[in-house]
PDB file of C-alpha atoms in Angstrom:
ATOM      1  CA  UNK A1166      12.581  -7.193  12.784  1.00 78.00           C
ATOM      2  CA  UNK A1167       8.891  -7.754  12.253  1.00 84.00           C
ATOM      3  CA  UNK A1168       7.681  -8.907   8.840  1.00 91.00           C
ATOM      4  CA  UNK A1169       4.021  -8.677   7.889  1.00 95.00           C
ATOM      5  CA  UNK A1170       2.701 -10.424   4.799  1.00 96.00           C
ATOM      6  CA  UNK A1171      -0.715  -9.635   3.376  1.00 97.00           C
ATOM      7  CA  UNK A1172      -2.852 -11.449   0.808  1.00 97.00           C
ATOM      8  CA  UNK A1173      -4.378 -10.976  -1.649  1.00 97.00           C
ATOM      9  CA  UNK A1174      -2.872  -7.875  -3.205  1.00 96.00           C
ATOM     10  CA  UNK A1175      -6.076  -7.210  -5.140  1.00 97.00           C
ATOM     11  CA  UNK A1176      -9.609  -8.370  -4.476  1.00 98.00           C
ATOM     12  CA  UNK A1177     -12.777  -7.818  -6.488  1.00 98.00           C
ATOM     13  CA  UNK A1178     -16.168  -8.716  -5.071  1.00 98.00           C
ATOM     14  CA  UNK A1179     -19.740  -8.097  -6.057  1.00 98.00           C
ATOM     15  CA  UNK A1180     -21.690  -5.674  -3.930  1.00 98.00           C
ATOM     16  CA  UNK A1181     -23.274  -7.516  -1.034  1.00 98.00           C
ATOM     17  CA  UNK A1182     -20.702 -10.305  -0.989  1.00 98.00           C
ATOM     18  CA  UNK A1183     -18.083 -10.757   1.719  1.00 98.00           C
ATOM     19  CA  UNK A1184     -14.401  -9.889   1.481  1.00 98.00           C
ATOM     20  CA  UNK A1185     -11.607 -11.519   3.448  1.00 98.00           C
ATOM     21  CA  UNK A1186      -8.040 -10.264   3.727  1.00 98.00           C
ATOM     22  CA  UNK A1187      -5.393 -12.303   5.492  1.00 98.00           C
ATOM     23  CA  UNK A1188      -2.107 -11.341   7.143  1.00 98.00           C
ATOM     24  CA  UNK A1189       0.710 -13.186   8.840  1.00 97.00           C
ATOM     25  CA  UNK A1190       3.370 -11.782  11.108  1.00 96.00           C
ATOM     26  CA  UNK A1191       6.732 -13.045  12.261  1.00 95.00           C
ATOM     27  CA  UNK A1192       7.439 -11.479  15.656  1.00 92.00           C
ATOM     28  CA  UNK A1193       5.746 -13.327  18.494  1.00 91.00           C
ATOM     29  CA  UNK A1194       6.187 -10.201  20.632  1.00 89.00           C
ATOM     30  CA  UNK A1195       3.654  -8.290  18.524  1.00 91.00           C
ATOM     31  CA  UNK A1196       0.639  -7.523  20.648  1.00 88.00           C
ATOM     32  CA  UNK A1197      -1.511  -5.098  18.689  1.00 88.00           C
ATOM     33  CA  UNK A1198      -2.989  -5.563  15.225  1.00 93.00           C
ATOM     34  CA  UNK A1199      -4.754  -2.613  13.598  1.00 91.00           C
ATOM     35  CA  UNK A1200      -6.376  -2.497  10.178  1.00 95.00           C
ATOM     36  CA  UNK A1201      -6.373   0.657   8.096  1.00 94.00           C
ATOM     37  CA  UNK A1202      -8.379   1.822   5.096  1.00 96.00           C
ATOM     38  CA  UNK A1203      -6.645   4.201   2.721  1.00 95.00           C
ATOM     39  CA  UNK A1204      -8.460   6.074  -0.001  1.00 93.00           C
ATOM     40  CA  UNK A1205      -6.564   7.547  -2.918  1.00 89.00           C
ATOM     41  CA  UNK A1206      -4.425  10.524  -1.934  1.00 88.00           C
ATOM     42  CA  UNK A1207      -5.340  10.308   1.737  1.00 91.00           C
ATOM     43  CA  UNK A1208      -3.760   9.037   4.906  1.00 92.00           C
ATOM     44  CA  UNK A1209      -4.772   5.680   6.406  1.00 93.00           C
ATOM     45  CA  UNK A1210      -7.785   5.554   8.679  1.00 92.00           C
ATOM     46  CA  UNK A1211      -8.110   3.022  11.449  1.00 90.00           C
ATOM     47  CA  UNK A1212     -11.168   0.836  10.902  1.00 94.00           C
ATOM     48  CA  UNK A1213     -10.714  -1.848  13.534  1.00 93.00           C
ATOM     49  CA  UNK A1214      -8.020  -3.227  15.788  1.00 90.00           C
ATOM     50  CA  UNK A1215      -7.408  -6.228  17.986  1.00 91.00           C
ATOM     51  CA  UNK A1216      -5.091  -6.923  20.858  1.00 86.00           C
ATOM     52  CA  UNK A1217      -3.231 -10.137  21.479  1.00 81.00           C
ATOM     53  CA  UNK A1218      -5.416 -11.145  24.401  1.00 80.00           C
ATOM     54  CA  UNK A1219      -8.523 -11.253  22.198  1.00 80.00           C
ATOM     55  CA  UNK A1220      -9.334 -13.789  19.471  1.00 91.00           C
ATOM     56  CA  UNK A1221     -12.082 -11.968  17.613  1.00 94.00           C
ATOM     57  CA  UNK A1222     -13.610  -8.514  17.448  1.00 94.00           C
ATOM     58  CA  UNK A1223     -16.592  -7.265  15.489  1.00 96.00           C
ATOM     59  CA  UNK A1224     -17.872  -3.817  14.621  1.00 94.00           C
ATOM     60  CA  UNK A1225     -21.016  -3.853  12.482  1.00 96.00           C
ATOM     61  CA  UNK A1226     -19.981  -5.215   9.047  1.00 97.00           C
ATOM     62  CA  UNK A1227     -16.307  -5.511   9.928  1.00 98.00           C
ATOM     63  CA  UNK A1228     -14.680  -8.248  11.976  1.00 97.00           C
ATOM     64  CA  UNK A1229     -11.120  -9.242  12.721  1.00 97.00           C
ATOM     65  CA  UNK A1230      -9.836 -12.602  13.944  1.00 97.00           C
ATOM     66  CA  UNK A1231      -6.458 -13.370  15.468  1.00 96.00           C
ATOM     67  CA  UNK A1232      -4.655 -16.693  15.801  1.00 95.00           C
ATOM     68  CA  UNK A1233      -1.601 -16.085  17.966  1.00 92.00           C
ATOM     69  CA  UNK A1234      -0.338 -19.643  17.668  1.00 93.00           C
ATOM     70  CA  UNK A1235      -0.263 -19.498  13.904  1.00 94.00           C
ATOM     71  CA  UNK A1236       0.665 -15.806  13.881  1.00 95.00           C
ATOM     72  CA  UNK A1237      -2.053 -14.787  11.497  1.00 95.00           C
ATOM     73  CA  UNK A1238      -5.004 -12.445  11.553  1.00 97.00           C
ATOM     74  CA  UNK A1239      -7.776 -11.674   9.116  1.00 98.00           C
ATOM     75  CA  UNK A1240     -10.195  -8.904   8.199  1.00 98.00           C
ATOM     76  CA  UNK A1241     -13.737  -9.824   7.231  1.00 98.00           C
ATOM     77  CA  UNK A1242     -16.093  -7.344   5.588  1.00 98.00           C
ATOM     78  CA  UNK A1243     -19.660  -8.532   5.103  1.00 98.00           C
ATOM     79  CA  UNK A1244     -22.362  -7.050   2.887  1.00 98.00           C
ATOM     80  CA  UNK A1245     -19.789  -5.047   0.980  1.00 98.00           C
ATOM     81  CA  UNK A1246     -20.747  -1.690  -0.498  1.00 97.00           C
ATOM     82  CA  UNK A1247     -19.105   0.378  -3.263  1.00 96.00           C
ATOM     83  CA  UNK A1248     -17.806   2.821  -0.658  1.00 96.00           C
ATOM     84  CA  UNK A1249     -15.771  -0.012   0.839  1.00 97.00           C
ATOM     85  CA  UNK A1250     -13.542   0.169  -2.249  1.00 97.00           C
ATOM     86  CA  UNK A1251     -10.087   1.283  -1.075  1.00 97.00           C
ATOM     87  CA  UNK A1252      -6.684  -0.078  -0.144  1.00 96.00           C
ATOM     88  CA  UNK A1253      -6.601  -1.930   3.152  1.00 97.00           C
ATOM     89  CA  UNK A1254      -3.477  -2.385   5.232  1.00 96.00           C
ATOM     90  CA  UNK A1255      -2.964  -4.720   8.128  1.00 96.00           C
ATOM     91  CA  UNK A1256      -0.283  -3.935  10.673  1.00 94.00           C
ATOM     92  CA  UNK A1257       1.451  -5.457  13.644  1.00 93.00           C
ATOM     93  CA  UNK A1258       2.837  -3.554  16.553  1.00 87.00           C
ATOM     94  CA  UNK A1259       5.332  -4.269  19.303  1.00 80.00           C
ATOM     95  CA  UNK A1260       6.770  -2.141  22.007  1.00 65.00           C
ATOM     96  CA  UNK A1261      10.530  -1.917  21.537  1.00 53.00           C
ATOM     97  CA  UNK A1262      12.168   0.635  23.766  1.00 50.00           C
ATOM     98  CA  UNK A1263       8.930   1.705  25.381  1.00 52.00           C
ATOM     99  CA  UNK A1264       7.051   2.881  22.297  1.00 62.00           C
ATOM    100  CA  UNK A1265       4.905   1.146  19.748  1.00 68.00           C
ATOM    101  CA  UNK A1266       6.532   0.504  16.398  1.00 75.00           C
ATOM    102  CA  UNK A1267       4.092  -0.412  13.667  1.00 83.00           C
ATOM    103  CA  UNK A1268       4.960  -2.596  10.693  1.00 89.00           C
ATOM    104  CA  UNK A1269       2.508  -2.523   7.808  1.00 92.00           C
ATOM    105  CA  UNK A1270       1.502  -5.230   5.410  1.00 95.00           C
ATOM    106  CA  UNK A1271       1.783  -4.692   1.679  1.00 93.00           C
ATOM    107  CA  UNK A1272      -1.825  -3.675   1.194  1.00 95.00           C
ATOM    108  CA  UNK A1273      -4.911  -5.085  -0.523  1.00 97.00           C
ATOM    109  CA  UNK A1274      -6.777  -3.118  -3.131  1.00 96.00           C
ATOM    110  CA  UNK A1275     -10.435  -3.948  -2.680  1.00 98.00           C
ATOM    111  CA  UNK A1276     -12.870  -3.223  -5.470  1.00 98.00           C
ATOM    112  CA  UNK A1277     -16.572  -3.632  -4.808  1.00 98.00           C
ATOM    113  CA  UNK A1278     -18.482  -3.945  -8.055  1.00 97.00           C
ATOM    114  CA  UNK A1279     -22.001  -2.468  -7.972  1.00 95.00           C
TER     115      UNK A1279
ATOM    116  CA  UNK B1309     -11.879  12.115  18.301  1.00 69.00           C
ATOM    117  CA  UNK B1310      -8.147  12.510  17.857  1.00 78.00           C
ATOM    118  CA  UNK B1311      -7.246  14.590  14.792  1.00 87.00           C
ATOM    119  CA  UNK B1312      -3.851  14.954  13.152  1.00 92.00           C
ATOM    120  CA  UNK B1313      -3.466  17.808  10.700  1.00 94.00           C
ATOM    121  CA  UNK B1314      -0.732  17.604   8.084  1.00 96.00           C
ATOM    122  CA  UNK B1315       0.370  20.453   5.814  1.00 97.00           C
ATOM    123  CA  UNK B1316       0.848  21.017   3.022  1.00 97.00           C
ATOM    124  CA  UNK B1317      -1.198  18.364   1.251  1.00 96.00           C
ATOM    125  CA  UNK B1318       0.735  18.894  -1.968  1.00 97.00           C
ATOM    126  CA  UNK B1319       4.015  20.629  -2.718  1.00 97.00           C
ATOM    127  CA  UNK B1320       6.174  20.974  -5.787  1.00 97.00           C
ATOM    128  CA  UNK B1321       9.730  22.159  -5.375  1.00 96.00           C
ATOM    129  CA  UNK B1322      12.843  22.510  -7.453  1.00 97.00           C
ATOM    130  CA  UNK B1323      15.831  20.205  -7.078  1.00 97.00           C
ATOM    131  CA  UNK B1324      18.243  21.445  -4.464  1.00 97.00           C
ATOM    132  CA  UNK B1325      15.695  23.284  -2.367  1.00 97.00           C
ATOM    133  CA  UNK B1326      14.308  22.265   1.015  1.00 97.00           C
ATOM    134  CA  UNK B1327      10.725  21.537   1.931  1.00 98.00           C
ATOM    135  CA  UNK B1328       9.135  21.500   5.364  1.00 98.00           C
ATOM    136  CA  UNK B1329       6.109  19.363   6.204  1.00 98.00           C
ATOM    137  CA  UNK B1330       4.145  19.984   9.389  1.00 97.00           C
ATOM    138  CA  UNK B1331       2.234  17.493  11.466  1.00 95.00           C
ATOM    139  CA  UNK B1332      -0.001  18.805  14.242  1.00 94.00           C
ATOM    140  CA  UNK B1333      -2.123  17.030  16.801  1.00 90.00           C
ATOM    141  CA  UNK B1334      -5.191  19.254  17.121  1.00 90.00           C
ATOM    142  CA  UNK B1335      -7.007  17.994  20.184  1.00 84.00           C
ATOM    143  CA  UNK B1336      -4.465  15.934  22.065  1.00 83.00           C
ATOM    144  CA  UNK B1337      -0.838  16.017  23.065  1.00 85.00           C
ATOM    145  CA  UNK B1338       1.412  13.690  21.139  1.00 85.00           C
ATOM    146  CA  UNK B1339       4.657  12.815  22.837  1.00 82.00           C
ATOM    147  CA  UNK B1340       5.480  10.480  19.978  1.00 86.00           C
ATOM    148  CA  UNK B1341       4.920  11.007  16.274  1.00 91.00           C
ATOM    149  CA  UNK B1342       5.930   8.807  13.374  1.00 92.00           C
ATOM    150  CA  UNK B1343       6.920   9.733   9.845  1.00 95.00           C
ATOM    151  CA  UNK B1344       6.256   7.362   6.957  1.00 95.00           C
ATOM    152  CA  UNK B1345       7.020   7.361   3.290  1.00 96.00           C
ATOM    153  CA  UNK B1346       4.801   5.674   0.738  1.00 94.00           C
ATOM    154  CA  UNK B1347       5.647   4.994  -2.889  1.00 89.00           C
ATOM    155  CA  UNK B1348       2.849   4.493  -5.436  1.00 87.00           C
ATOM    156  CA  UNK B1349       0.926   1.283  -4.894  1.00 85.00           C
ATOM    157  CA  UNK B1350       3.194   0.291  -2.044  1.00 89.00           C
ATOM    158  CA  UNK B1351       2.944   0.060   1.698  1.00 91.00           C
ATOM    159  CA  UNK B1352       3.969   2.596   4.313  1.00 92.00           C
ATOM    160  CA  UNK B1353       7.616   2.516   5.296  1.00 92.00           C
ATOM    161  CA  UNK B1354       8.537   3.949   8.671  1.00 91.00           C
ATOM    162  CA  UNK B1355      11.228   6.586   8.314  1.00 95.00           C
ATOM    163  CA  UNK B1356      11.636   7.823  11.856  1.00 93.00           C
ATOM    164  CA  UNK B1357      10.075   8.159  15.260  1.00 90.00           C
ATOM    165  CA  UNK B1358       9.836  11.646  16.643  1.00 88.00           C
ATOM    166  CA  UNK B1359       9.820  12.180  20.400  1.00 85.00           C
ATOM    167  CA  UNK B1360       9.018  15.554  21.918  1.00 84.00           C
ATOM    168  CA  UNK B1361      12.087  17.252  23.321  1.00 83.00           C
ATOM    169  CA  UNK B1362      14.599  14.697  22.100  1.00 85.00           C
ATOM    170  CA  UNK B1363      16.301  13.599  18.938  1.00 88.00           C
ATOM    171  CA  UNK B1364      14.367  11.522  16.458  1.00 92.00           C
ATOM    172  CA  UNK B1365      15.116   7.849  16.002  1.00 91.00           C
ATOM    173  CA  UNK B1366      15.698   6.988  12.366  1.00 94.00           C
ATOM    174  CA  UNK B1367      15.124   3.644  10.713  1.00 92.00           C
ATOM    175  CA  UNK B1368      17.997   1.884   9.057  1.00 92.00           C
ATOM    176  CA  UNK B1369      18.804   3.345   5.669  1.00 94.00           C
ATOM    177  CA  UNK B1370      17.131   6.710   6.275  1.00 95.00           C
ATOM    178  CA  UNK B1371      19.523   9.645   6.036  1.00 95.00           C
ATOM    179  CA  UNK B1372      19.076  11.786   9.126  1.00 94.00           C
ATOM    180  CA  UNK B1373      20.861  14.739   7.560  1.00 95.00           C
ATOM    181  CA  UNK B1374      18.529  14.679   4.594  1.00 96.00           C
ATOM    182  CA  UNK B1375      15.283  14.169   6.470  1.00 97.00           C
ATOM    183  CA  UNK B1376      15.431  16.537   9.419  1.00 96.00           C
ATOM    184  CA  UNK B1377      12.820  15.970  12.095  1.00 94.00           C
ATOM    185  CA  UNK B1378      11.983  18.431  14.819  1.00 91.00           C
ATOM    186  CA  UNK B1379       9.454  17.741  17.565  1.00 89.00           C
ATOM    187  CA  UNK B1380       9.672  20.969  19.525  1.00 82.00           C
ATOM    188  CA  UNK B1381       6.264  20.829  21.191  1.00 89.00           C
ATOM    189  CA  UNK B1382       3.661  18.302  22.257  1.00 88.00           C
ATOM    190  CA  UNK B1383       1.482  19.189  19.285  1.00 91.00           C
ATOM    191  CA  UNK B1384       3.892  19.762  16.430  1.00 93.00           C
ATOM    192  CA  UNK B1385       6.456  17.696  14.580  1.00 94.00           C
ATOM    193  CA  UNK B1386       8.093  18.799  11.341  1.00 95.00           C
ATOM    194  CA  UNK B1387       9.889  16.895   8.609  1.00 97.00           C
ATOM    195  CA  UNK B1388      12.265  18.896   6.432  1.00 97.00           C
ATOM    196  CA  UNK B1389      13.504  17.328   3.233  1.00 98.00           C
ATOM    197  CA  UNK B1390      16.804  19.062   2.585  1.00 97.00           C
ATOM    198  CA  UNK B1391      18.423  19.501  -0.826  1.00 97.00           C
ATOM    199  CA  UNK B1392      15.555  17.654  -2.421  1.00 97.00           C
ATOM    200  CA  UNK B1393      16.061  15.532  -5.522  1.00 96.00           C
ATOM    201  CA  UNK B1394      13.529  13.920  -7.858  1.00 96.00           C
ATOM    202  CA  UNK B1395      14.008  10.559  -6.129  1.00 95.00           C
ATOM    203  CA  UNK B1396      12.665  12.153  -2.937  1.00 96.00           C
ATOM    204  CA  UNK B1397       9.304  12.569  -4.644  1.00 96.00           C
ATOM    205  CA  UNK B1398       6.841  10.520  -2.646  1.00 96.00           C
ATOM    206  CA  UNK B1399       3.827  10.570  -0.352  1.00 96.00           C
ATOM    207  CA  UNK B1400       4.847  11.415   3.209  1.00 97.00           C
ATOM    208  CA  UNK B1401       2.500  10.619   6.083  1.00 96.00           C
ATOM    209  CA  UNK B1402       2.746  11.346   9.773  1.00 95.00           C
ATOM    210  CA  UNK B1403       0.959   9.648  12.615  1.00 92.00           C
ATOM    211  CA  UNK B1404       0.671  10.389  16.279  1.00 88.00           C
ATOM    212  CA  UNK B1405       0.088   8.231  19.269  1.00 79.00           C
ATOM    213  CA  UNK B1406      -3.029   9.320  21.107  1.00 67.00           C
ATOM    214  CA  UNK B1407      -1.985   9.953  24.634  1.00 57.00           C
ATOM    215  CA  UNK B1408      -4.474   7.934  26.650  1.00 55.00           C
ATOM    216  CA  UNK B1409      -3.684   4.565  25.200  1.00 56.00           C
ATOM    217  CA  UNK B1410      -0.542   2.742  24.326  1.00 56.00           C
ATOM    218  CA  UNK B1411      -2.296   1.389  21.271  1.00 60.00           C
ATOM    219  CA  UNK B1412      -4.014   4.225  19.478  1.00 69.00           C
ATOM    220  CA  UNK B1413      -2.588   5.905  16.397  1.00 80.00           C
ATOM    221  CA  UNK B1414      -4.059   8.616  14.210  1.00 86.00           C
ATOM    222  CA  UNK B1415      -2.698   9.418  10.779  1.00 91.00           C
ATOM    223  CA  UNK B1416      -2.432  12.720   9.009  1.00 94.00           C
ATOM    224  CA  UNK B1417      -3.826  13.139   5.516  1.00 94.00           C
ATOM    225  CA  UNK B1418      -0.409  12.935   3.884  1.00 96.00           C
ATOM    226  CA  UNK B1419       1.759  15.245   1.772  1.00 97.00           C
ATOM    227  CA  UNK B1420       2.437  14.599  -1.885  1.00 96.00           C
ATOM    228  CA  UNK B1421       5.949  15.901  -2.611  1.00 97.00           C
ATOM    229  CA  UNK B1422       7.063  16.335  -6.200  1.00 97.00           C
ATOM    230  CA  UNK B1423      10.628  17.437  -6.865  1.00 97.00           C
ATOM    231  CA  UNK B1424      11.237  18.779 -10.371  1.00 97.00           C
TER     232      UNK B1424
END
């Protein structure tokens, strides 16, 4: 099955600096890569996603890059703010049996220091 | 946008009792819903995939008789933890596939289950 590795597990940055989280996946059939932000005691919220036919996607301060050859993708947050502090999960998705099955990375706890 | 409502948000039950968790898609029809379990400071582990009108598909190692899933309508899936034990205490989260895209998922807010 799919295996998604995520690094680092914790990340502390000063407010205004950039944060980068990296993930690798194992299944070359994966074709959809969402990123989720999870605040304490809440469910994950989708913040950005990328499909396998695209190399980069940006939405304001958040960007995601995908390298299909190397099977890795990254989340970039620029001009970080204290409210960006949360746990971030990457995920990879395939379509076995006609439905999307999502495998999550291990999570990165981001702390933005004011 | 697509909203998934999950209830209850927190529940405490005694060992041996059963607990039902509901997951509703409020403004879209969800033919497929997913149930996850999350331990403290860990990632989400897929437990089962719930398809409307058919039996759920369970991941390897998940006891189907303990974690009963019912997806009786296009807007409601339920997870019942039967004969709960303290080791079943966890954060349970559902997600639903938004119908217009093969790629979109929306998560519920999660249910914190504590078995005492």
